[in-house]
Amino acid sequence: MSELVVVGVDGSPSGFDAVAWAADDAFRAGAALRIVSVVETWPYQVPQIAAVEWESSMTERAREILAKAQEIAGERRPTVEVSTRVMTGKASVALREQAAEAAELVVGRRGAGGFAGAVLGSVSMSVAGQAPGPVVVVRDGDAAAHDEVVVGVDGSPACEPALDYAFRQAELRGGNLRAVHAWPLPFALAPDFSCDIEALRESHLRVTREQLTPWQERHPDVRVIADVQCGHPVKTLVAAGDRAGLLVLGSQGRSGLGAFVLGSVMRGVLHHARCTVAVVRERP
């Protein structure tokens, strides 16, 4: 994998926040930074509009956005190698293509064309759910005040790419890694249903520690906290993110019903988290 961080920018404040975050992360990793602006001409491809004029005007605007973004990155991290690129097409598709070339793709939480009051932009959600590798959705105005990295785990193999990314991030930041395993109470299927809550917790804790052990051996300098809680995964992860600089999720969970549930968890966390979130999808 190339040592390259790609960040998408569209002229919105959220996009420029993403540039600052990406510059910091490229600096920590010793990676180059590529800033991309996508010119979307497809909404204007109708007979009544001169498409060539629209495309020329939007391309010039994209270059202006890139110049400002490059200035932000240069002022923040002068030693990071920065390049820019204008692309044409659908933003979500173009950014997914860029993700295939990069160590990570960084986007802002809300774009310039979103609905007022929307928490998460459609492009951000699309690339986070479909792009290969890590996709970082930067919280608006994120100053990364906390060094702790939180990662959601459930004992499934699908968590492994997220653990790989989370351990590397914690190592680069010199902070703790908190592995959060949240499990809801089982449904009461009969009037006399009962269970040993402490025994269940110990079982979940054992699964979590078994999954973490190989990664701890590869990253001995990272202090790991196994945080096993009985509660709703979205609420638990969002609360853990309040004291973290980064919250990391896998894009899929256990097979069958679990995969559906974790998909809903990913969407819920992306919408409600008050910190920057990285969604890590396994590369082909």
Short mmCIF file of C-alpha atoms in Angstrom, two decimals:
data_model
loop_
_atom_site.label_atom_id
_atom_site.label_comp_id
_atom_site.label_asym_id
_atom_site.label_seq_id
_atom_site.Cartn_x
_atom_site.Cartn_y
_atom_site.Cartn_z
CA MET A 1 0.00 0.00 0.00
CA SER A 2 1.27 3.47 -0.88
CA GLU A 3 2.15 5.95 1.86
CA LEU A 4 -0.46 8.38 0.60
CA VAL A 5 -3.34 10.15 2.32
CA VAL A 6 -6.12 11.41 0.05
CA VAL A 7 -8.60 14.06 1.16
CA GLY A 8 -11.68 15.23 -0.72
CA VAL A 9 -12.54 18.93 -0.63
CA ASP A 10 -15.54 20.79 -2.07
CA GLY A 11 -15.22 24.32 -0.69
CA SER A 12 -17.31 23.69 2.42
CA PRO A 13 -15.96 24.47 5.93
CA SER A 14 -16.30 20.75 6.67
CA GLY A 15 -14.07 19.93 3.73
CA PHE A 16 -11.36 22.33 4.88
CA ASP A 17 -11.52 20.80 8.38
CA ALA A 18 -10.87 17.46 6.68
CA VAL A 19 -7.80 18.92 4.94
CA ALA A 20 -6.34 20.04 8.29
CA TRP A 21 -6.98 16.60 9.82
CA ALA A 22 -5.47 14.83 6.81
CA ALA A 23 -2.36 17.03 6.91
CA ASP A 24 -1.83 16.12 10.58
CA ASP A 25 -2.26 12.42 9.89
CA ALA A 26 0.05 12.49 6.87
CA PHE A 27 2.66 14.19 9.04
CA ARG A 28 2.39 11.53 11.76
CA ALA A 29 2.66 8.71 9.22
CA GLY A 30 5.38 10.30 7.08
CA ALA A 31 3.02 10.08 4.09
CA ALA A 32 2.33 12.34 1.12
CA LEU A 33 -0.99 14.22 0.93
CA ARG A 34 -3.16 14.43 -2.18
CA ILE A 35 -6.05 16.92 -2.14
CA VAL A 36 -8.83 16.10 -4.60
CA SER A 37 -11.74 18.20 -5.82
CA VAL A 38 -14.39 16.54 -7.99
CA VAL A 39 -16.27 18.51 -10.64
CA GLU A 40 -19.74 17.01 -10.93
CA THR A 41 -21.09 17.86 -14.39
CA TRP A 42 -23.79 15.17 -14.61
CA PRO A 43 -26.57 17.27 -12.95
CA TYR A 44 -26.16 19.90 -15.70
CA GLN A 45 -26.11 17.60 -18.73
CA VAL A 46 -29.45 18.75 -20.17
CA PRO A 47 -30.11 20.31 -23.60
CA GLN A 48 -31.08 23.71 -22.18
CA ILE A 49 -27.67 24.25 -20.55
CA ALA A 50 -24.32 24.78 -22.26
CA ALA A 51 -22.41 21.96 -20.56
CA VAL A 52 -18.99 23.11 -21.76
CA GLU A 53 -19.42 26.52 -20.15
CA TRP A 54 -20.63 24.98 -16.90
CA GLU A 55 -17.72 22.55 -16.79
CA SER A 56 -15.15 25.27 -17.47
CA SER A 57 -16.59 27.47 -14.74
CA MET A 58 -16.78 24.64 -12.20
CA THR A 59 -13.26 23.47 -13.01
CA GLU A 60 -11.93 26.97 -12.34
CA ARG A 61 -13.82 27.01 -9.04
CA ALA A 62 -12.34 23.62 -8.14
CA ARG A 63 -8.83 24.97 -8.76
CA GLU A 64 -9.54 27.90 -6.44
CA ILE A 65 -10.75 25.49 -3.74
CA LEU A 66 -7.66 23.35 -4.14
CA ALA A 67 -5.38 26.38 -3.86
CA LYS A 68 -7.00 27.35 -0.56
CA ALA A 69 -6.84 23.76 0.69
CA GLN A 70 -3.17 23.50 -0.24
CA GLU A 71 -2.49 26.71 1.66
CA ILE A 72 -4.24 25.30 4.76
CA ALA A 73 -2.20 22.10 4.59
CA GLY A 74 1.05 23.98 4.02
CA GLU A 75 0.52 26.31 6.96
CA ARG A 76 -0.42 23.42 9.24
CA ARG A 77 2.29 20.93 8.24
CA PRO A 78 4.96 22.60 6.06
CA THR A 79 7.06 19.44 5.72
CA VAL A 80 4.28 17.29 4.22
CA GLU A 81 4.49 16.76 0.46
CA VAL A 82 1.21 18.04 -1.01
CA SER A 83 -0.26 17.55 -4.48
CA THR A 84 -3.68 18.48 -5.89
CA ARG A 85 -5.96 16.91 -8.46
CA VAL A 86 -9.17 17.96 -10.23
CA MET A 87 -11.42 15.07 -11.23
CA THR A 88 -14.64 14.98 -13.24
CA GLY A 89 -17.55 12.68 -12.50
CA LYS A 90 -19.69 11.70 -9.56
CA ALA A 91 -17.96 12.65 -6.29
CA SER A 92 -18.66 9.40 -4.43
CA VAL A 93 -17.40 7.27 -7.34
CA ALA A 94 -14.28 9.37 -7.92
CA LEU A 95 -13.35 9.34 -4.24
CA ARG A 96 -13.84 5.58 -4.02
CA GLU A 97 -11.38 5.22 -6.91
CA GLN A 98 -8.90 7.41 -5.06
CA ALA A 99 -9.29 5.30 -1.91
CA ALA A 100 -7.98 2.27 -3.81
CA GLU A 101 -4.63 4.07 -4.29
CA ALA A 102 -4.27 5.47 -0.77
CA ALA A 103 -3.52 4.35 2.76
CA GLU A 104 -6.66 6.25 3.80
CA LEU A 105 -9.33 8.54 2.39
CA VAL A 106 -10.42 11.57 4.43
CA VAL A 107 -13.70 13.47 3.93
CA GLY A 108 -15.62 16.13 5.76
CA ARG A 109 -18.80 15.31 7.58
CA ARG A 110 -21.01 17.59 5.51
CA GLY A 111 -20.58 18.79 1.95
CA ALA A 112 -21.33 22.12 0.30
CA GLY A 113 -24.49 20.88 -1.39
CA GLY A 114 -26.18 19.04 1.49
CA PHE A 115 -29.51 19.84 3.09
CA ALA A 116 -29.43 22.43 5.86
CA GLY A 117 -29.29 20.74 9.23
CA ALA A 118 -28.10 17.40 7.84
CA VAL A 119 -25.59 15.79 10.19
CA LEU A 120 -23.89 13.61 7.61
CA GLY A 121 -23.47 14.29 3.89
CA SER A 122 -24.59 11.76 1.28
CA VAL A 123 -21.09 11.59 -0.24
CA SER A 124 -19.52 10.94 3.17
CA MET A 125 -21.96 8.13 3.89
CA SER A 126 -21.51 6.62 0.43
CA VAL A 127 -17.72 6.45 0.52
CA ALA A 128 -17.65 5.32 4.16
CA GLY A 129 -19.87 2.38 3.34
CA GLN A 130 -18.30 1.31 0.05
CA ALA A 131 -14.71 2.54 -0.40
CA PRO A 132 -11.92 0.03 0.24
CA GLY A 133 -9.63 0.58 3.21
CA PRO A 134 -10.01 3.26 5.90
CA VAL A 135 -12.38 6.18 5.27
CA VAL A 136 -12.12 8.95 7.87
CA VAL A 137 -15.16 11.20 8.36
CA VAL A 138 -13.87 14.29 10.15
CA ARG A 139 -16.00 16.00 12.75
CA ASP A 140 -16.59 19.70 12.05
CA GLY A 141 -13.91 21.80 13.74
CA ASP A 142 -12.07 18.76 15.06
CA ALA A 143 -8.94 19.86 16.90
CA ALA A 144 -8.03 16.28 17.95
CA ALA A 145 -7.57 17.30 21.59
CA HIS A 146 -7.55 13.68 22.79
CA ASP A 147 -4.91 11.07 21.98
CA GLU A 148 -7.02 8.03 22.87
CA VAL A 149 -8.24 5.87 19.98
CA VAL A 150 -11.46 3.87 20.39
CA VAL A 151 -12.17 0.79 18.26
CA GLY A 152 -15.36 -1.25 18.18
CA VAL A 153 -14.86 -5.03 18.36
CA ASP A 154 -17.26 -7.98 18.29
CA GLY A 155 -14.98 -11.02 18.02
CA SER A 156 -15.58 -11.47 14.27
CA PRO A 157 -12.85 -11.61 11.56
CA ALA A 158 -14.40 -8.50 9.97
CA CYS A 159 -12.96 -6.46 12.87
CA GLU A 160 -9.37 -7.31 11.95
CA PRO A 161 -8.83 -4.50 9.37
CA ALA A 162 -10.28 -2.00 11.87
CA LEU A 163 -7.95 -3.31 14.60
CA ASP A 164 -4.97 -3.03 12.28
CA TYR A 165 -5.79 0.62 11.55
CA ALA A 166 -6.67 1.46 15.16
CA PHE A 167 -3.44 0.02 16.58
CA ARG A 168 -1.36 1.93 14.02
CA GLN A 169 -3.20 5.15 14.82
CA ALA A 170 -2.72 4.68 18.58
CA GLU A 171 0.97 3.97 18.04
CA LEU A 172 1.47 7.08 15.90
CA ARG A 173 -0.40 9.25 18.39
CA GLY A 174 1.29 7.79 21.47
CA GLY A 175 -2.11 7.32 23.11
CA ASN A 176 -4.20 4.54 24.59
CA LEU A 177 -6.33 2.17 22.55
CA ARG A 178 -9.75 1.46 24.04
CA ALA A 179 -11.39 -1.64 22.52
CA VAL A 180 -15.13 -1.36 23.10
CA HIS A 181 -17.29 -4.49 22.99
CA ALA A 182 -20.93 -3.63 23.66
CA TRP A 183 -23.49 -6.40 24.02
CA PRO A 184 -27.23 -6.07 24.65
CA LEU A 185 -29.11 -8.21 27.13
CA PRO A 186 -30.62 -11.35 25.56
CA PHE A 187 -34.34 -11.35 24.91
CA ALA A 188 -36.50 -12.95 27.60
CA LEU A 189 -38.14 -15.77 25.67
CA ALA A 190 -40.17 -17.19 28.57
CA PRO A 191 -41.75 -15.85 31.78
CA ASP A 192 -39.20 -17.67 33.90
CA PHE A 193 -36.22 -16.61 31.75
CA SER A 194 -33.07 -15.70 33.69
CA CYS A 195 -29.36 -15.46 33.00
CA ASP A 196 -26.10 -14.90 34.82
CA ILE A 197 -25.12 -11.39 33.71
CA GLU A 198 -21.64 -11.60 35.20
CA ALA A 199 -20.97 -14.92 33.47
CA LEU A 200 -22.08 -13.37 30.17
CA ARG A 201 -19.79 -10.40 30.72
CA GLU A 202 -16.83 -12.68 31.45
CA SER A 203 -17.56 -14.63 28.28
CA HIS A 204 -17.61 -11.43 26.17
CA LEU A 205 -14.46 -10.19 27.89
CA ARG A 206 -12.66 -13.44 27.09
CA VAL A 207 -13.62 -13.18 23.40
CA THR A 208 -12.43 -9.57 23.30
CA ARG A 209 -9.07 -10.34 24.92
CA GLU A 210 -8.50 -13.27 22.58
CA GLN A 211 -9.05 -11.03 19.58
CA LEU A 212 -6.79 -8.29 20.95
CA THR A 213 -3.85 -10.49 22.00
CA PRO A 214 -2.18 -10.93 18.57
CA TRP A 215 -2.39 -7.19 17.94
CA GLN A 216 -0.95 -6.34 21.33
CA GLU A 217 2.00 -8.61 20.57
CA ARG A 218 2.63 -6.72 17.29
CA HIS A 219 2.28 -3.32 18.98
CA PRO A 220 3.77 -3.76 22.48
CA ASP A 221 4.09 0.00 23.07
CA VAL A 222 0.34 0.59 22.79
CA ARG A 223 -1.56 0.54 26.10
CA VAL A 224 -4.79 -1.38 25.50
CA ILE A 225 -7.99 -1.10 27.54
CA ALA A 226 -10.58 -3.85 27.03
CA ASP A 227 -13.88 -2.07 27.66
CA VAL A 228 -16.71 -4.63 27.74
CA GLN A 229 -20.15 -3.24 28.52
CA CYS A 230 -23.74 -4.39 28.48
CA GLY A 231 -25.59 -1.80 26.44
CA HIS A 232 -26.61 -0.66 22.98
CA PRO A 233 -23.55 -0.56 20.67
CA VAL A 234 -24.31 2.86 19.17
CA LYS A 235 -24.87 4.56 22.52
CA THR A 236 -21.82 2.87 24.06
CA LEU A 237 -19.47 3.68 21.17
CA VAL A 238 -20.66 7.29 20.89
CA ALA A 239 -20.10 7.80 24.63
CA ALA A 240 -16.60 6.30 24.38
CA GLY A 241 -15.85 8.61 21.46
CA ASP A 242 -16.50 11.65 23.62
CA ARG A 243 -13.11 11.16 25.27
CA ALA A 244 -11.27 10.04 22.12
CA GLY A 245 -9.48 11.69 19.24
CA LEU A 246 -10.63 8.98 16.84
CA LEU A 247 -13.31 6.29 16.81
CA VAL A 248 -12.66 3.29 14.51
CA LEU A 249 -15.30 0.87 13.18
CA GLY A 250 -15.31 -2.12 10.88
CA SER A 251 -17.80 -1.89 8.03
CA GLN A 252 -19.25 -5.37 8.64
CA GLY A 253 -19.82 -7.57 11.62
CA ARG A 254 -20.78 -11.17 12.19
CA SER A 255 -22.50 -13.05 9.38
CA GLY A 256 -26.27 -13.23 9.03
CA LEU A 257 -28.21 -11.04 11.44
CA GLY A 258 -25.01 -9.68 12.99
CA ALA A 259 -23.88 -8.20 9.68
CA PHE A 260 -27.17 -6.30 9.41
CA VAL A 261 -26.93 -5.08 12.99
CA LEU A 262 -23.37 -3.83 12.64
CA GLY A 263 -24.34 -2.03 9.43
CA SER A 264 -26.98 -0.16 11.42
CA VAL A 265 -24.41 0.46 14.16
CA MET A 266 -22.04 2.04 11.64
CA ARG A 267 -24.75 4.36 10.36
CA GLY A 268 -25.86 5.24 13.89
CA VAL A 269 -22.35 6.04 15.07
CA LEU A 270 -21.59 8.13 11.98
CA HIS A 271 -24.71 10.20 12.59
CA HIS A 272 -24.36 10.65 16.36
CA ALA A 273 -20.62 10.60 17.13
CA ARG A 274 -19.16 13.84 18.43
CA CYS A 275 -15.64 12.90 17.32
CA THR A 276 -13.94 11.94 14.06
CA VAL A 277 -14.88 8.44 12.88
CA ALA A 278 -12.90 6.02 10.68
CA VAL A 279 -14.76 3.22 8.92
CA VAL A 280 -12.41 0.47 7.76
CA ARG A 281 -13.56 -1.83 4.99
CA GLU A 282 -11.44 -4.81 4.01
CA ARG A 283 -9.60 -4.32 0.73
CA PRO A 284 -10.28 -6.83 -2.08
#
